[in-house]
Amino acid sequence: MTKTITAYVPADASAVALGADDLATEMAQYCASAGIELTLVRNGSRGLTWLEPLLEIDQGDGHRIGFGPVTPADVSSVLRSIDEPGSEHELAVGRVEELPLFAQQQRLTFARVGVTDPLSLDDYLANEGYIGLQNALQMSAQNIVSRITESGLRGRGGAAFPAGIKWQTVLDASSNSHPVGKGKYIVCNADEGDSGTFADRLLMEGDPFCLLEGMTIAGIAIGAEQGYIYLRSEYPVAHATLQAAIAAARDRNYLGDNICGSGKHFDIEVRLGAGAYICGEETSLLESLEGKRGMVRAKPPLPALAGLFGQPTVVNNVITLASVPVILAKGAQYYQNFGVGRSRGTLPIQLAGNVRRGGLFELPFGISIREIIFDYGGGTLSGRPAKAVQIGGPLGAYIPEPMWGTLLDYEALAEIGGMLGHGGIVVFDDSVDMLEQAQFAMQFCAIESCGKCTPCRIGSVRGVETLEKIRANEDRESNLILLDELCETMRDASLCAMGGLTPFPVTSAVRHFPEDFGGEQNA
Amino acid sequence: MSQTKASVSELVRHWQDVPGGLMPALWSIQNAFGHVPSHAVPEIASILNLSVAEVHGVISFYHDFKTEPASAHSIKLCRAEACQAMGVRALETFAEQRLGVKFDEQGPLVCLESVYCLGLCACAPAAMVDGKLHARLNEQKLGKLIDECESTEAGAHD
Ligand SMILES: Cc1cc2nc3c(=O)[nH]c(=O)nc-3n(C[C@H](O)[C@H](O)[C@H](O)COP(=O)(O)O)c2cc1C
Ligand code: SF4
Ligand code: FES
């Protein structure tokens, strides 16, 4: 009897960057020559990045046994090992669903990511997909919006604004007269420019229908017929996955005219950015979608009232929108039962940088920084002591070891002068030079500033120069004071958070790591 | 040249009636030609009913749009924080020396470009070479990728 197996090799960008495509090719070739009947699924990544490429094999009993990280050269020994009872391959990790670091998570938004075939609509439907939409189609617009408000869902893109309140504003607004704009719009912010973050990418590559469903529910809730996904150009795998998923959803009437026979219309187009960090800022993003330079707009008017092409627009992050289906499927209370304080639900924490077990862990808000770095991450990859973490992307603060008892929730981090942002945590060991990190923060702002206001455009360039002088021990004391004043001006007088938040990584580095700004050592 | 011109208008006309069609139009031109040739700008402007200044303004705002023919190969090395934490600063110097170019300058064969995050931060340092992703780089791996670029004439541009 020929042996039959189902094997899973992620098509996720991180797995591919670590050799998953070659692994998939080798699996197919080896099985063909060994007479094994292979069903090969290119799933998403489970987020256990240290195990990528993670090969999972199901021999027909429904259990997926994991091996990782696997190279093409390991294929023959792995496949031989599954035939020998009692033998344990050195790359074997056991049943993947039972791995403690996977099983301990609360995968609400990422429930299907890594499990299903991202482009199989049947797989999606068989795993609770589109239940939220079916429920929404039976509800009034107001009831859908109220359910989002009650769930406590806050925007996951950085500012943590309550999603329900934003939707309510757009629901209550009427469209404006405009030469191009029609009706209202749903815009998904998939620019994910923050370094150290990749949750949006993992979701789009691992479960694209979940995002499409969330956007469709949003469209029905606020009365929009057109949605856009503004995707950064650095994500080619996500781009291809989204395009294919949109085509499949249109084919089966989950997008387009008369969605699921409801008489409602909603469609989605993907638009690519072009390598500008500032286009993650929502008004800059809208300018870019309109085909213009990504210059930040002054607020008011709020995008909710006059956004894309002058029309009322919901702009939400990928994870915000991808959390909508589960809320509509299982109820506001179910979602809101997770979390602490005013941070409700779960957060996909992205652990990156110098860490042994980097990846994505979806957990209720309220785990401490230390638990994430050590219990999940296993400490630094280099084996040297961890010195600092940067949380919340390039505009987030550097946080020193004594503060790692702080819980990951929006308010707790704000209290220590930090920002949770999109939930990315980058770990640095003790070889990091914090003056260099502070200087990079200023440099990045100088490169990516849209140029509209002076504190950001000029202040950041001055910041780089001033830090250079501090490094050279040139008038160190007065230059540190000058740096502080520069930061204050940027914080208070910038139009948007690019200039407004760049001081956070800078001043946190100076305050918490004064030894790196000491002059003598650096002179 | 006339063939190029015909193709530009074909590509751009596709986006003529699409709201905010300039960005996708520019992408389609860059994908076809490797850059956005300056002689194409007046034509883009006239088809999309924009001024030449507006089109120039957009091209110059975005880091991705190139106005000069691209080198045969492109290496985009991530220089952002998670990659810094894993030693990309040393790799930056290594790459500049090996290639004999500075970041974001056109080399004869290879263009070494800065990017700030490829979303591969949990397996840093990361790069995109001729559209293909690579992670957990070190000098040995990056050196090999550079060798491969230098030993072949032209790569597939993304
Ligand atoms: C400089 C800057 C960059 C930003 N980048 C992103 C981004 O890449 N992705 C994102 O979702 N939000 C980003 N934001 C936040 C957006 O402006 C906006 O708050 C968000 O898209 C709203 O969606 P949410 O409420 O679902 O989070 C950025 C903001 C600033 C100031
Ligand atoms: S703070 Fe910087 S990025 Fe924001 S509007 Fe001003 S110049 Fe543009
Ligand atoms: S910081 Fe380099 S890939 Fe994200």
Short mmCIF file of C-alpha atoms in Angstrom, two decimals, chain A residues 97 109 115 128 130 152 161 166 172 174 176 244 264 274 309 345 359 389 396 410 447 449 456 461 490 500 522:
data_model
loop_
_atom_site.label_atom_id
_atom_site.label_comp_id
_atom_site.label_asym_id
_atom_site.label_seq_id
_atom_site.Cartn_x
_atom_site.Cartn_y
_atom_site.Cartn_z
CA GLU A 97 -0.72 22.30 18.60
CA THR A 109 -7.43 36.95 15.56
CA VAL A 115 -3.34 26.10 10.48
CA GLU A 128 -15.54 29.31 11.28
CA TYR A 130 -17.57 34.12 7.30
CA GLY A 152 -13.76 47.43 23.66
CA PHE A 161 -8.45 54.82 19.40
CA LYS A 166 -14.69 55.82 14.85
CA ASP A 172 -23.59 59.12 11.36
CA SER A 174 -23.32 61.96 5.33
CA ASN A 176 -20.06 65.10 0.61
CA ALA A 244 -5.48 35.83 -5.07
CA LYS A 264 -25.41 44.57 -0.56
CA ALA A 274 6.22 53.19 -2.60
CA PHE A 309 -11.69 61.78 -1.87
CA GLY A 345 -9.07 41.56 23.95
CA GLY A 359 8.06 35.45 16.62
CA VAL A 389 14.03 46.84 24.59
CA GLY A 396 8.74 54.03 20.69
CA TYR A 410 -1.72 50.83 26.66
CA ILE A 447 14.94 60.61 6.10
CA SER A 449 9.84 63.38 7.37
CA CYS A 456 10.41 67.71 12.30
CA VAL A 461 18.80 67.03 11.21
CA MET A 490 9.65 68.59 18.15
CA GLY A 500 6.03 64.48 17.76
CA ASN A 522 33.08 57.69 23.63
#
